[in-house]
């Protein structure tokens, strides 16, 4: 069975899911997207992902041509059309076809498409052993240039960091903001734990408000773990007791060294392990039924 794609109101085989070369999503990276995950026949935090999508669109002054409920149905229908129960969903809204100029007013209708695919998981051993990461010279986009809170189709900044990760043979890297504070990975949020306190960078430093990040903060609070959104630097990562990354694709994944410094014992820490278990329980037991 061919992969079925939702494109502008219809679910069509992949071979027929074509967009214009004049689409400003292609010409300029002008558009927004979401990466969503389905577990065990339920879509995890679909409402939050759709809210973030519509907020990203508002922020770039783009009117999504379909209502929230119709978008929700498009996602569920696409997953069903592909017979998937565990899946990775890519929801994309581009500015739509226009002419060869930047002006978004020349694009009358945004293009909406949804791809539902199987997930490619990180190898299980990375969750047991933890990741070695390094910091990179590529800074995360300054919020006064393009807010990292917008999940836009402009991912070149993160791709530049990913290229450095590839050269170094590292699965993920730590990105800093222009002031040198730790902000995130190329597609994940970052947490550290010191003396029992969980810390993650605040939104104003220039990060994506990760759905997994929010879920992990909720879980930690429910376990009476102290949680703070607080600015920190690489030094704080080096001397942390524990560190982990969060993201829709990565879930919660331990980090055991940064720039060659062993973090804590050099093995995934006890709080990280507890949070990994609790996150998996939550992801497998809640969500919008497919
Ligand atoms: N920060 C950035 C910059 C992201 O792109 C996250 C954090 C985590 O957010 P969520 O809501 O997923 O917890 C993301 C999202 C990939 C891939 O293929 C991952 C993202 C985006 C695009 C591709 O791994 N992550």
Coordinates of N, CA and C and ligand atoms in Angstrom, one line a residue, residues 33-37 44 48-49 52 88 90 120 122 140 148 150-152 155 157-158 162 172 175 183-190 206-215 246-251 279, ligand 1:
X33 N 5.8 24.3 10.9 CA 5.5 22.8 10.9 C 5.4 22.3 12.4
X34 N 5.0 21.1 12.5 CA 5.0 20.3 13.8 C 5.5 18.9 13.5
X35 N 6.2 18.4 14.5 CA 6.5 17.0 14.6 C 5.8 16.4 15.7
X36 N 4.9 15.4 15.5 CA 4.0 14.9 16.5 C 4.2 13.4 16.5
X37 N 3.9 12.7 17.7 CA 4.1 11.3 17.8 C 2.8 10.6 18.2
X44 N 0.0 11.7 21.0 CA 0.4 12.4 22.2 C 0.3 13.9 22.1
X48 N -1.8 20.4 22.2 CA -0.7 21.3 22.4 C 0.1 21.5 21.1
X49 N 0.3 20.5 20.3 CA 1.0 20.6 19.0 C 0.2 21.5 18.1
X52 N 0.4 25.1 19.2 CA 1.8 25.7 18.8 C 1.8 26.0 17.4
X88 N 5.2 8.7 13.6 CA 5.7 10.1 13.6 C 5.0 10.9 12.6
X90 N 4.3 14.5 10.6 CA 4.8 15.8 10.2 C 3.7 16.6 9.6
X120 N 11.6 6.4 13.3 CA 12.9 5.8 13.4 C 13.5 6.1 14.8
X122 N 16.0 6.3 18.1 CA 17.4 6.2 18.4 C 17.7 4.7 18.9
X140 N 22.4 29.6 18.4 CA 20.9 29.5 18.1 C 20.5 30.9 17.6
X148 N 13.1 31.6 18.1 CA 13.1 30.2 18.1 C 11.8 29.6 18.6
X150 N 9.1 30.2 17.2 CA 8.3 29.9 16.0 C 8.9 28.6 15.4
X151 N 8.1 27.6 15.3 CA 8.6 26.3 14.7 C 8.5 26.5 13.2
X152 N 9.4 27.2 12.6 CA 9.3 27.6 11.2 C 10.1 26.7 10.3
X155 N 15.1 25.9 9.2 CA 15.9 25.1 10.1 C 17.4 25.1 9.8
X157 N 19.7 27.1 10.6 CA 20.5 27.3 11.8 C 20.9 26.0 12.5
X158 N 19.8 25.2 12.7 CA 20.0 23.9 13.4 C 20.8 22.9 12.5
X162 N 24.0 20.7 13.1 CA 24.0 19.2 12.9 C 25.1 18.8 12.0
X172 N 24.2 14.3 18.9 CA 23.5 15.6 19.2 C 24.5 16.6 19.8
X175 N 23.6 23.7 21.8 CA 23.7 25.1 21.1 C 23.6 26.1 22.2
X183 N 21.1 26.8 25.4 CA 19.7 26.9 25.1 C 19.1 25.6 24.7
X184 N 19.6 24.9 23.7 CA 19.0 23.6 23.3 C 19.9 22.8 22.4
X185 N 19.4 21.6 22.0 CA 20.1 20.8 21.0 C 19.6 21.2 19.6
X186 N 19.9 20.5 18.6 CA 19.4 20.9 17.2 C 17.9 20.6 17.1
X187 N 17.4 19.6 17.8 CA 16.0 19.3 17.8 C 15.5 18.8 19.1
X188 N 16.1 19.3 20.2 CA 15.7 18.9 21.5 C 15.9 20.0 22.5
X189 N 15.2 20.0 23.6 CA 15.4 20.9 24.8 C 16.4 20.2 25.7
X190 N 17.0 21.0 26.6 CA 18.0 20.4 27.5 C 17.7 20.7 29.0
X206 N 15.5 32.2 24.1 CA 15.5 31.9 22.7 C 15.5 30.4 22.5
X207 N 14.4 29.7 22.9 CA 14.2 28.3 22.7 C 12.8 28.0 22.1
X208 N 12.7 26.8 21.6 CA 11.4 26.3 21.3 C 10.7 25.8 22.6
X209 N 9.5 26.2 22.8 CA 8.7 25.7 23.9 C 8.3 24.2 23.6
X210 N 9.2 23.3 23.9 CA 9.0 21.9 23.6 C 7.8 21.3 24.3
X211 N 7.0 20.5 23.6 CA 5.9 19.8 24.2 C 6.4 18.7 25.2
X212 N 7.5 18.1 24.8 CA 8.1 17.1 25.7 C 8.7 17.8 27.0
X213 N 9.3 18.9 26.8 CA 9.9 19.7 27.9 C 8.8 20.0 28.9
X214 N 7.6 20.5 28.4 CA 6.5 20.8 29.3 C 6.0 19.6 30.0
X215 N 5.9 18.5 29.3 CA 5.4 17.2 29.9 C 6.4 16.8 31.0
X246 N 15.2 16.4 25.7 CA 13.8 16.0 25.5 C 13.4 16.5 24.1
X247 N 12.6 15.7 23.5 CA 12.0 16.0 22.2 C 11.0 14.9 21.7
X248 N 10.2 15.3 20.8 CA 9.2 14.3 20.3 C 9.9 13.1 19.8
X249 N 11.0 13.3 19.0 CA 11.7 12.1 18.4 C 12.5 11.4 19.5
X250 N 13.2 12.2 20.3 CA 14.2 11.6 21.2 C 13.5 11.1 22.5
X251 N 12.3 11.6 22.8 CA 11.6 11.5 24.1 C 12.5 12.1 25.2
X279 N 7.8 9.3 31.8 CA 7.4 9.9 30.5 C 6.9 8.8 29.6
Ligands
LIG1 N1 14.0 22.4 20.2 C1 14.0 22.4 18.8 C2 14.8 23.4 18.1 C3 13.2 21.6 18.1 O1 13.2 21.6 16.8 C4 12.5 20.6 20.2 C5 13.3 21.5 20.8 C6 11.6 19.6 21.0 O2 10.3 20.0 21.0 P1 9.1 19.0 21.2 O3 7.9 19.7 21.1 O4 9.3 18.0 20.1 O5 9.3 18.3 22.5 C7 12.4 20.6 18.8 C8 11.5 19.7 18.0 C9 14.0 15.5 14.2 C10 13.3 16.8 14.4 O6 13.9 15.0 13.1 C11 13.0 17.2 15.7 C12 12.4 18.4 15.9 C13 12.1 19.2 14.9 C14 12.4 18.8 13.6 C15 13.0 17.6 13.3 O7 14.6 15.0 15.1 N2 12.2 18.7 17.3

